[in-house]
mmCIF file of C-alpha atoms and ligand atoms in Angstrom:
data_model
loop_
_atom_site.group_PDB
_atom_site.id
_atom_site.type_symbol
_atom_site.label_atom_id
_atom_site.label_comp_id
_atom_site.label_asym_id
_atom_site.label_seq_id
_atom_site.Cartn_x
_atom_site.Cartn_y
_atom_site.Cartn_z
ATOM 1 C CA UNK A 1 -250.604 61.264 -74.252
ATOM 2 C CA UNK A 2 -248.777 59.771 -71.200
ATOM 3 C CA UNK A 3 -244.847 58.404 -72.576
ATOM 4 C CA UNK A 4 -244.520 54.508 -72.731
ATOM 5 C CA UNK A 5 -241.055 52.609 -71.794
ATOM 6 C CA UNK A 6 -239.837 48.979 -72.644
ATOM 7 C CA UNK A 7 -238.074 47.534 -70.770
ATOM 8 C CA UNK A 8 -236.783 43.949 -72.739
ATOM 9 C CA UNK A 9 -235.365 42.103 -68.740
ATOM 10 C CA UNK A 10 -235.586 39.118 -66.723
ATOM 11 C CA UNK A 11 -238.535 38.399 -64.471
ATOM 12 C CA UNK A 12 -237.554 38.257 -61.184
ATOM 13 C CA UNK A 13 -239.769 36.298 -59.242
ATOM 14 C CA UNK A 14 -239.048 37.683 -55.676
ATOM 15 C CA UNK A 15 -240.185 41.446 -57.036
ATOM 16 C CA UNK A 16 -237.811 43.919 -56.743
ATOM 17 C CA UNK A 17 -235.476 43.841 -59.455
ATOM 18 C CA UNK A 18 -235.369 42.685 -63.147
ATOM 19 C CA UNK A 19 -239.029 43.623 -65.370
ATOM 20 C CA UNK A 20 -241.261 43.513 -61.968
ATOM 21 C CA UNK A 21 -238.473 46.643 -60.304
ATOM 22 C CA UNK A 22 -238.609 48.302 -64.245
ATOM 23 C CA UNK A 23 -242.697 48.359 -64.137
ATOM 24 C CA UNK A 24 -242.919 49.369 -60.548
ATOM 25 C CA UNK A 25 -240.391 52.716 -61.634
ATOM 26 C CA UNK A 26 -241.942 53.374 -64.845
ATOM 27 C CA UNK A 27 -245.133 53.663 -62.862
ATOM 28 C CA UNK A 28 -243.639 55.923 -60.326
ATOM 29 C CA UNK A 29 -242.614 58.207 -62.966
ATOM 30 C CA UNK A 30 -246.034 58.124 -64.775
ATOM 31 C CA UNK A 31 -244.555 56.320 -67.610
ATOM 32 C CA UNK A 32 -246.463 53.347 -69.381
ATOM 33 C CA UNK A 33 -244.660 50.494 -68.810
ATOM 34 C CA UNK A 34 -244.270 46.978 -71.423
ATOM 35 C CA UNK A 35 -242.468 44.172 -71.242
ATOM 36 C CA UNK A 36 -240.575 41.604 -72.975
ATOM 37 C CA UNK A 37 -239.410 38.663 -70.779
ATOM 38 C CA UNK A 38 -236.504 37.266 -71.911
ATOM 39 C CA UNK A 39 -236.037 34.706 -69.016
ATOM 40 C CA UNK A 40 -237.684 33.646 -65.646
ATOM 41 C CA UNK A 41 -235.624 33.979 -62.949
ATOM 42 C CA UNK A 42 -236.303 32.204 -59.326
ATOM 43 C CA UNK A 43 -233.487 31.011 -58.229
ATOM 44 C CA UNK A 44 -234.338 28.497 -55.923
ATOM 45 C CA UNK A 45 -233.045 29.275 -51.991
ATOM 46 C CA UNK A 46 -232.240 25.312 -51.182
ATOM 47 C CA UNK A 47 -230.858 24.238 -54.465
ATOM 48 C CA UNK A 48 -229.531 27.752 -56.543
ATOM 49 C CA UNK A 49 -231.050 26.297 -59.557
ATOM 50 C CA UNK A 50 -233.544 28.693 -61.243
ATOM 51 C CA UNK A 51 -232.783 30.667 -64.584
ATOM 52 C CA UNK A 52 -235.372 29.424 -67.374
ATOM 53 C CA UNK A 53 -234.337 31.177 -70.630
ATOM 54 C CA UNK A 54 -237.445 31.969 -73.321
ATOM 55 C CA UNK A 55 -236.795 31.337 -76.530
ATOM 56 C CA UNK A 56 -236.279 34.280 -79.678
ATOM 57 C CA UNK A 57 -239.721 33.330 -80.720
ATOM 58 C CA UNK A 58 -241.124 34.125 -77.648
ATOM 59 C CA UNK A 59 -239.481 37.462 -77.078
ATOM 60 C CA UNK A 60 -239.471 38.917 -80.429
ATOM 61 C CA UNK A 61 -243.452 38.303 -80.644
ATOM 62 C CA UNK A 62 -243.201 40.094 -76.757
ATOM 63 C CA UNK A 63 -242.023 42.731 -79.133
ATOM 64 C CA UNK A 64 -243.560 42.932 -82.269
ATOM 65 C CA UNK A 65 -246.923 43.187 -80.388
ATOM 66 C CA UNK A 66 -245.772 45.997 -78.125
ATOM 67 C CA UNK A 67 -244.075 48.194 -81.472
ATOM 68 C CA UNK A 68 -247.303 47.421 -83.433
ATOM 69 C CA UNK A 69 -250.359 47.965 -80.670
ATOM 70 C CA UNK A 70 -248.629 50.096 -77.998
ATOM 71 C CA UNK A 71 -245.762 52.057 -78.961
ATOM 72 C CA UNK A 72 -242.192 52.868 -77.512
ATOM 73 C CA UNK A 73 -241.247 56.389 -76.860
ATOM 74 C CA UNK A 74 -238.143 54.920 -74.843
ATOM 75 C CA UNK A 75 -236.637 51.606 -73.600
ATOM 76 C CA UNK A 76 -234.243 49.705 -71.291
ATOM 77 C CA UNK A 77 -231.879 46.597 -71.489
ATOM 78 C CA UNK A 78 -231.405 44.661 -68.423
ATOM 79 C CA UNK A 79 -231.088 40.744 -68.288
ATOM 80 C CA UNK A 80 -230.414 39.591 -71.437
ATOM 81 C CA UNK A 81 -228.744 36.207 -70.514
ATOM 82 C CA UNK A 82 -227.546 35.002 -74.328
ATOM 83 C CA UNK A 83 -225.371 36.067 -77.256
ATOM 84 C CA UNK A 84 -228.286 34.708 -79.238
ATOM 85 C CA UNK A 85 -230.752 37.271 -77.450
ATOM 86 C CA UNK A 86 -228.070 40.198 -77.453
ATOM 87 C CA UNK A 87 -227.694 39.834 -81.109
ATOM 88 C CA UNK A 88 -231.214 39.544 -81.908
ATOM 89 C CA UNK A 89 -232.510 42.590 -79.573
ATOM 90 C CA UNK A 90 -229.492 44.477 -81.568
ATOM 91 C CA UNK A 91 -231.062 43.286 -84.890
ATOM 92 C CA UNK A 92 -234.832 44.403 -83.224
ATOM 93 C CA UNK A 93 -233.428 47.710 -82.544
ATOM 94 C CA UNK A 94 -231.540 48.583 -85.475
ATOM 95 C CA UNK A 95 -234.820 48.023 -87.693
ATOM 96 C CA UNK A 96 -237.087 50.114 -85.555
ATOM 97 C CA UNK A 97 -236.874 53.763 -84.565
ATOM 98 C CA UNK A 98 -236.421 53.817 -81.248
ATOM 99 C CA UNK A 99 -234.346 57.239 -80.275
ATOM 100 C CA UNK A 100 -233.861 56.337 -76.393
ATOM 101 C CA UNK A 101 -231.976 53.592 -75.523
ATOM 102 C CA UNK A 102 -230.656 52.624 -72.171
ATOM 103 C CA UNK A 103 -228.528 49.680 -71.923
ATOM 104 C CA UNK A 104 -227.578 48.443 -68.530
ATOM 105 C CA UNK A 105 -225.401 45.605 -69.078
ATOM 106 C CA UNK A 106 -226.398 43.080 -66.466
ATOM 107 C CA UNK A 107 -224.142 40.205 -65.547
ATOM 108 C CA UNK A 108 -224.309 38.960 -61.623
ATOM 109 C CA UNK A 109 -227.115 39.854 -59.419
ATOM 110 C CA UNK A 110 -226.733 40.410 -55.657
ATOM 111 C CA UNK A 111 -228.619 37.289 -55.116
ATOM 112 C CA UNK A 112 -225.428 35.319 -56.996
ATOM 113 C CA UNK A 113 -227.356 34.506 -59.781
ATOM 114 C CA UNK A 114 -225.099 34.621 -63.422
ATOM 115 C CA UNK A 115 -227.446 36.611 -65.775
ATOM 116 C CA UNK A 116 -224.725 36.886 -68.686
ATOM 117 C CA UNK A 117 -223.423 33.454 -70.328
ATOM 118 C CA UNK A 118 -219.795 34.146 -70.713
ATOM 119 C CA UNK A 119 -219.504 33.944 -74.489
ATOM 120 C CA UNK A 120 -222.062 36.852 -74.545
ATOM 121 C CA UNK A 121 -219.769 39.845 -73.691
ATOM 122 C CA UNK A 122 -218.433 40.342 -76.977
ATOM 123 C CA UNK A 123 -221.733 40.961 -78.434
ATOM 124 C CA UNK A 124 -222.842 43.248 -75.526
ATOM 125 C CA UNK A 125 -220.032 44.909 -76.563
ATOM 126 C CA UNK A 126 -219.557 45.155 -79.982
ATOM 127 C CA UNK A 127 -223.130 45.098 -81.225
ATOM 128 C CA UNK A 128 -225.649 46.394 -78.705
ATOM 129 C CA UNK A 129 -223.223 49.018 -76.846
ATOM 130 C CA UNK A 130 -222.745 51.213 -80.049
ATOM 131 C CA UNK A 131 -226.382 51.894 -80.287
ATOM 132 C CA UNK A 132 -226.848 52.457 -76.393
ATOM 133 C CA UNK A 133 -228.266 56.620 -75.654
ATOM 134 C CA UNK A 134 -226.540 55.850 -72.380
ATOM 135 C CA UNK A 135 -225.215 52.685 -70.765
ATOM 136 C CA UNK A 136 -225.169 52.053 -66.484
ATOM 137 C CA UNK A 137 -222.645 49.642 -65.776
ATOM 138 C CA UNK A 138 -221.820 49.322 -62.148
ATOM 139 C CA UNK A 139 -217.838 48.971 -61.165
ATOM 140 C CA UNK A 140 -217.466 44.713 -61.789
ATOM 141 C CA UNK A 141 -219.564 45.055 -64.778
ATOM 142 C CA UNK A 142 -217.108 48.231 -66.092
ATOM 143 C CA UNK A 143 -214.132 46.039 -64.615
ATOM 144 C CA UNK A 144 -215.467 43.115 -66.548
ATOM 145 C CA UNK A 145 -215.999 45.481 -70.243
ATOM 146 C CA UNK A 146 -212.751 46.944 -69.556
ATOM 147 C CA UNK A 147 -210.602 43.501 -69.492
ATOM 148 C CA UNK A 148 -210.217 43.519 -65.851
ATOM 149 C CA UNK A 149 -209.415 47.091 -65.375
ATOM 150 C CA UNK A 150 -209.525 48.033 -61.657
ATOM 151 C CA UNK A 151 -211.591 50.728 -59.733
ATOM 152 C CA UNK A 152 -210.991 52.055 -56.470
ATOM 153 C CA UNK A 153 -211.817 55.562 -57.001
ATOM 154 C CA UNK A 154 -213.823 58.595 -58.420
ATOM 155 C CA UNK A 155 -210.443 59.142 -60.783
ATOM 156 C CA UNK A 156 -211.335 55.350 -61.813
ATOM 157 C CA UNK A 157 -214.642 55.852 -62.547
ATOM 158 C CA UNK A 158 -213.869 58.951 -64.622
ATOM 159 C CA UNK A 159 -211.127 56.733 -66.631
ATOM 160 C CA UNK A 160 -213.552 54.042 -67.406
ATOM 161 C CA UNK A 161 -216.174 56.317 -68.179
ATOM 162 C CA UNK A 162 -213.547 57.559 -71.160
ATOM 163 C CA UNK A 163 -213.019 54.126 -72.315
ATOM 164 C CA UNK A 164 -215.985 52.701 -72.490
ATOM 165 C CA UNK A 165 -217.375 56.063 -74.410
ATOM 166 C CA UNK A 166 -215.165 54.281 -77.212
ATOM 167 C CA UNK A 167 -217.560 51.614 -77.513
ATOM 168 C CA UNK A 168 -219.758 53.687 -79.205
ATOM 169 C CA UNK A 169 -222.781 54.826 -76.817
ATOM 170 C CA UNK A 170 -223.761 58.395 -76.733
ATOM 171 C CA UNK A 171 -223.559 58.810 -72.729
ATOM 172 C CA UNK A 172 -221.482 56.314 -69.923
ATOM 173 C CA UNK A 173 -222.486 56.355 -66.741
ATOM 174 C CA UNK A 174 -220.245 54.505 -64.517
ATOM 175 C CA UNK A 175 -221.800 53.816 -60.948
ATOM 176 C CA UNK A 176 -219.760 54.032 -57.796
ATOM 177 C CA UNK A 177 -222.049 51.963 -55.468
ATOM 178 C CA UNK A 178 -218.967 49.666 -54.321
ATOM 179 C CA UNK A 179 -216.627 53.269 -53.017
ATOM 180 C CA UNK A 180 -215.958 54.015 -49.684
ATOM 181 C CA UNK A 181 -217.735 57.200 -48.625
ATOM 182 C CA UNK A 182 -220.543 59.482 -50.672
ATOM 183 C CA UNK A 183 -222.260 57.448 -53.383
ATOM 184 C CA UNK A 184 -220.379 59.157 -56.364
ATOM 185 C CA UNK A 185 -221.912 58.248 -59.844
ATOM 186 C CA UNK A 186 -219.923 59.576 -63.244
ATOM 187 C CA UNK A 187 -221.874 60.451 -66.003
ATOM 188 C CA UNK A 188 -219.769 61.341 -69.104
ATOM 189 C CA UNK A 189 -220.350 62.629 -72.543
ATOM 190 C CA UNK A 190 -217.306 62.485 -74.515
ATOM 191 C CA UNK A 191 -216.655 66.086 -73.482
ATOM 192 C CA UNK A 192 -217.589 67.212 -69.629
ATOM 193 C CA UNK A 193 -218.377 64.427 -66.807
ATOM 194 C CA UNK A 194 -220.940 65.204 -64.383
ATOM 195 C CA UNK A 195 -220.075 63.889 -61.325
ATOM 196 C CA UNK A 196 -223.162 62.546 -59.110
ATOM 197 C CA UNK A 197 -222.856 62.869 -55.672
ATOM 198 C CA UNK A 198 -225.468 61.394 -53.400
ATOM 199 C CA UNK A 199 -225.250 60.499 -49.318
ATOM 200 C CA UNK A 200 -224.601 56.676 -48.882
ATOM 201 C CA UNK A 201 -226.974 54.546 -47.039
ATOM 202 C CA UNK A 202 -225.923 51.899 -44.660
ATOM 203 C CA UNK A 203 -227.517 49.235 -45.948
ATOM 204 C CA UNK A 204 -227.263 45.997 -47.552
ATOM 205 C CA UNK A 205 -230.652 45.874 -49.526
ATOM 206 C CA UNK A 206 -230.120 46.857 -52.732
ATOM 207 C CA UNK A 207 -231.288 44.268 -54.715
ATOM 208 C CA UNK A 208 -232.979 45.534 -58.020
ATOM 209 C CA UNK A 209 -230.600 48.735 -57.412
ATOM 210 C CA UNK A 210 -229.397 48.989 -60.587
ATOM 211 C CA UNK A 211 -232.371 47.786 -62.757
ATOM 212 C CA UNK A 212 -234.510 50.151 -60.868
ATOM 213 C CA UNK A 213 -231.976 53.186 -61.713
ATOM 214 C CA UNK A 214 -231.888 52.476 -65.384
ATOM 215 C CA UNK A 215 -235.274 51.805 -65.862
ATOM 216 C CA UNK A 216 -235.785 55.465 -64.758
ATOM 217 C CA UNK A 217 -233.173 56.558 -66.274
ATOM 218 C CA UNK A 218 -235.656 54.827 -69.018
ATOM 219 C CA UNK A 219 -238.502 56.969 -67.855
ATOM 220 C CA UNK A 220 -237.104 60.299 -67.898
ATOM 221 C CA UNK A 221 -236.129 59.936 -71.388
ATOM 222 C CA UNK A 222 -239.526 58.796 -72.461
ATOM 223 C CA UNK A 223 -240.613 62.046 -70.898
ATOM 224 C CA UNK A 224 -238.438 63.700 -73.356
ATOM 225 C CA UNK A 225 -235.282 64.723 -70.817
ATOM 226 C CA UNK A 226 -232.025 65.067 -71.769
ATOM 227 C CA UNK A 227 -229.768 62.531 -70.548
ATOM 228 C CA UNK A 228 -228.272 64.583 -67.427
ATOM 229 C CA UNK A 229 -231.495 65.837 -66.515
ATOM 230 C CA UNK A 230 -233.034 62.326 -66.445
ATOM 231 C CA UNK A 231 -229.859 60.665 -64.697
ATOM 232 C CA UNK A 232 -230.053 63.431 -62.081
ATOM 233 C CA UNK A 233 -233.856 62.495 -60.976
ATOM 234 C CA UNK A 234 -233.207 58.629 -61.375
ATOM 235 C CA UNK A 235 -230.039 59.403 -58.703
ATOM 236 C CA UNK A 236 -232.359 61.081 -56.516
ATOM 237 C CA UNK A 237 -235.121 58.194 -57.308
ATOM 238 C CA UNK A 238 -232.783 55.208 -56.014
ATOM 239 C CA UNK A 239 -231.294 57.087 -53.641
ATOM 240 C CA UNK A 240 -234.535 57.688 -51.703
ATOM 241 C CA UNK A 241 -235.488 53.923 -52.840
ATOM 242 C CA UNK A 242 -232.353 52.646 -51.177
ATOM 243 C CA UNK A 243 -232.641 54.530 -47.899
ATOM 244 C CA UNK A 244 -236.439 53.124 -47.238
ATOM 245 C CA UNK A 245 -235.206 49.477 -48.764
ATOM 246 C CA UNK A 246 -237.371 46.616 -47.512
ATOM 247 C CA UNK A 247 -236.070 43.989 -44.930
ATOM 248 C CA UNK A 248 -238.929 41.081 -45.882
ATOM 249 C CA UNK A 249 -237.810 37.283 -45.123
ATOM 250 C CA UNK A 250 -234.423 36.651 -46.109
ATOM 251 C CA UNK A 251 -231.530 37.256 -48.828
ATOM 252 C CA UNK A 252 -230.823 40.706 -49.880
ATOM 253 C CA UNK A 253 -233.952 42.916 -49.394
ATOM 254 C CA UNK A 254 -235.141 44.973 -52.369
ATOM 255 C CA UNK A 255 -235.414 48.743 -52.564
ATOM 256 C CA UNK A 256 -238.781 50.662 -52.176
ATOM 257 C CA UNK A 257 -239.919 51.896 -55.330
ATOM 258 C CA UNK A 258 -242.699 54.251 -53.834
ATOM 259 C CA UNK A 259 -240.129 56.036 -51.814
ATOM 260 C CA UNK A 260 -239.059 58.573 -53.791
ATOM 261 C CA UNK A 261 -242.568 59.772 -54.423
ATOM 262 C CA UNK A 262 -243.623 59.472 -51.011
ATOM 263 C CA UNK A 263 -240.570 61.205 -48.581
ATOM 264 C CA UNK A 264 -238.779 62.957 -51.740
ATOM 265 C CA UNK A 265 -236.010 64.325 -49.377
ATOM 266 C CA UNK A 266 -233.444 63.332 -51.453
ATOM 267 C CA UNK A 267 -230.676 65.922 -52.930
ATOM 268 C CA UNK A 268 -228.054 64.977 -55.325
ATOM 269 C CA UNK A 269 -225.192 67.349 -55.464
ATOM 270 C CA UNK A 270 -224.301 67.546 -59.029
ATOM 271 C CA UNK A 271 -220.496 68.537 -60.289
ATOM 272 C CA UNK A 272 -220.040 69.448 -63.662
ATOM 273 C CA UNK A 273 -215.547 69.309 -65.401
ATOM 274 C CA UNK A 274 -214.753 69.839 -68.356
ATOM 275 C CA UNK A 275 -212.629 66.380 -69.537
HETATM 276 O O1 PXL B 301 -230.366 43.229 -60.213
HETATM 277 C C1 PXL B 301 -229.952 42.461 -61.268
HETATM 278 C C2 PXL B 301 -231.031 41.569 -61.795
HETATM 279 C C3 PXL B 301 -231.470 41.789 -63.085
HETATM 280 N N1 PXL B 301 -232.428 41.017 -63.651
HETATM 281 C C4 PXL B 301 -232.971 39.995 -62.982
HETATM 282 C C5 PXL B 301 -232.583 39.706 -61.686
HETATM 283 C C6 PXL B 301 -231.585 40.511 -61.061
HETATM 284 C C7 PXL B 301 -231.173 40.242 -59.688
HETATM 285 O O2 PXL B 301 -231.804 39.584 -58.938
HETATM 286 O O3 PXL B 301 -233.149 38.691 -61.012
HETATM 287 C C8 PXL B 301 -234.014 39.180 -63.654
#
């Protein structure tokens, strides 16, 4: 029976990142994608206005109907927006049985827009972090987990990686997007980090980057990879996404979600150290 992901995100009205970039991966990876909205996003161009929060009625029955009629065999995290919906998708989770977890812990996208209320880190944190299979925080979100910590390098990445395995998730990767030279991604385990090494692209549309790279992150697991295995193809997946990213009218263009499938020259050199 073909694998079916969740992804429990933001809508993002201009289509390439939030639940429309999560659906249009899970579908590349022949995954069955569902969704919970937990707010509209379309942030107006002339006045910046444009986050409209649902309420926990609306996304827990998002949720009870997928569990009951459809079925999770993994599932993503992306916008979540409130400590009310943080603590109440940590609640969800805990009473299901959901073994695959990915939580990417969203807080500014590239478009400006704040997707994290400030009083909402804590339970990102303390609550939903612990039961994470593997979280994807990019360097200002680490920074921001870490108290401020700073990150220049791929001896940074490795350090944050460490502490933010304290928080409790199984797997940390930490996401280099924001280095000078090769796109270096760390992937750590408590034990060994595998260091991801990909080509960088010259570009500046990335929007939906990082939802896009979870959510098959998302996919992979569904499929029943392992964490590295998975984290390895997603790399290669947004790699190729970012290098045939779409230039449409303005802001920052999104990436191409059919790329990957379609050109599939990507390579991803892969490092593994013992910590
Ligand atoms: O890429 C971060 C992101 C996540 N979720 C939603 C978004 C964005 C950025 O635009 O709109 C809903």
């Amino acid at each position: 029976m073909i694998k079916r992901a969740l992804t429990i995100a933001g809508s993002a009205a201009r289509g390439g990142a939030g639940i429309q970039a999560d659906l249009k991966t899970f579908q590349e990876f022949d995954v069955f994608g569902t969704t919970a909205v937990t707010a509209i996003v379309a942030r107006n161009p002339r006045t910046g206005q444009g986050i409209f929060p649902q309420s926990w009625e609306a996304i827990e029955a998002q949720l009870v109907t997928i569990e009951e009629d459809i079925g999770i065999d993994a599932m993503k995290t992306g916008m979540l927006f409130t400590k009310e919906i943080i603590v109440n998708v940590t609640k969800w989770i805990q009473q299901s049985d959901i073994q695959n977890i990915v939580v990417d812990p969203v807080m500014i996208g590239k478009m400006g827009s704040a997707l994290l209320k400030d009083d909402a880190m804590e339970a990102m944190q303390k609550q939903l972090i612990p039961l994470a299979t593997v979280i994807t925080p990019n360097m200002p979100e680490a920074s921001y987990l870490l108290g401020g910590m700073e990150l220049g390098s791929v001896a940074d990445l490795k350090e944050a990686a460490r502490r933010l395995f304290t928080f409790g998730p199984k797997f940390v990767l930490v996401k280099g997007g924001r280095l000078e030279g090769p796109a270096v991604d760390v992937l750590y385990d408590g034990e060994q980090f595998y260091v991801l090494e990909a080509p960088r692209i010259d570009t500046l549309n990335t929007n939906g980057a990082g939802c896009s790279y979870s959510a098959a992150i998302a996919a992979g697991l569904a499929k029943g990879q392992t964490v590295p295995d998975a984290v390895i193809e997603a790399k290669k997946f947004i790699t190729a996404g970012i290098r045939h990213s779409l230039t449409f009218k303005q802001g920052v263009g999104p990436t191409y979600h059919a790329a990957y499938g379609k050109y599939d020259e990507t390579s991803c050199k892969v490092t593994i150290e013992q910590d």
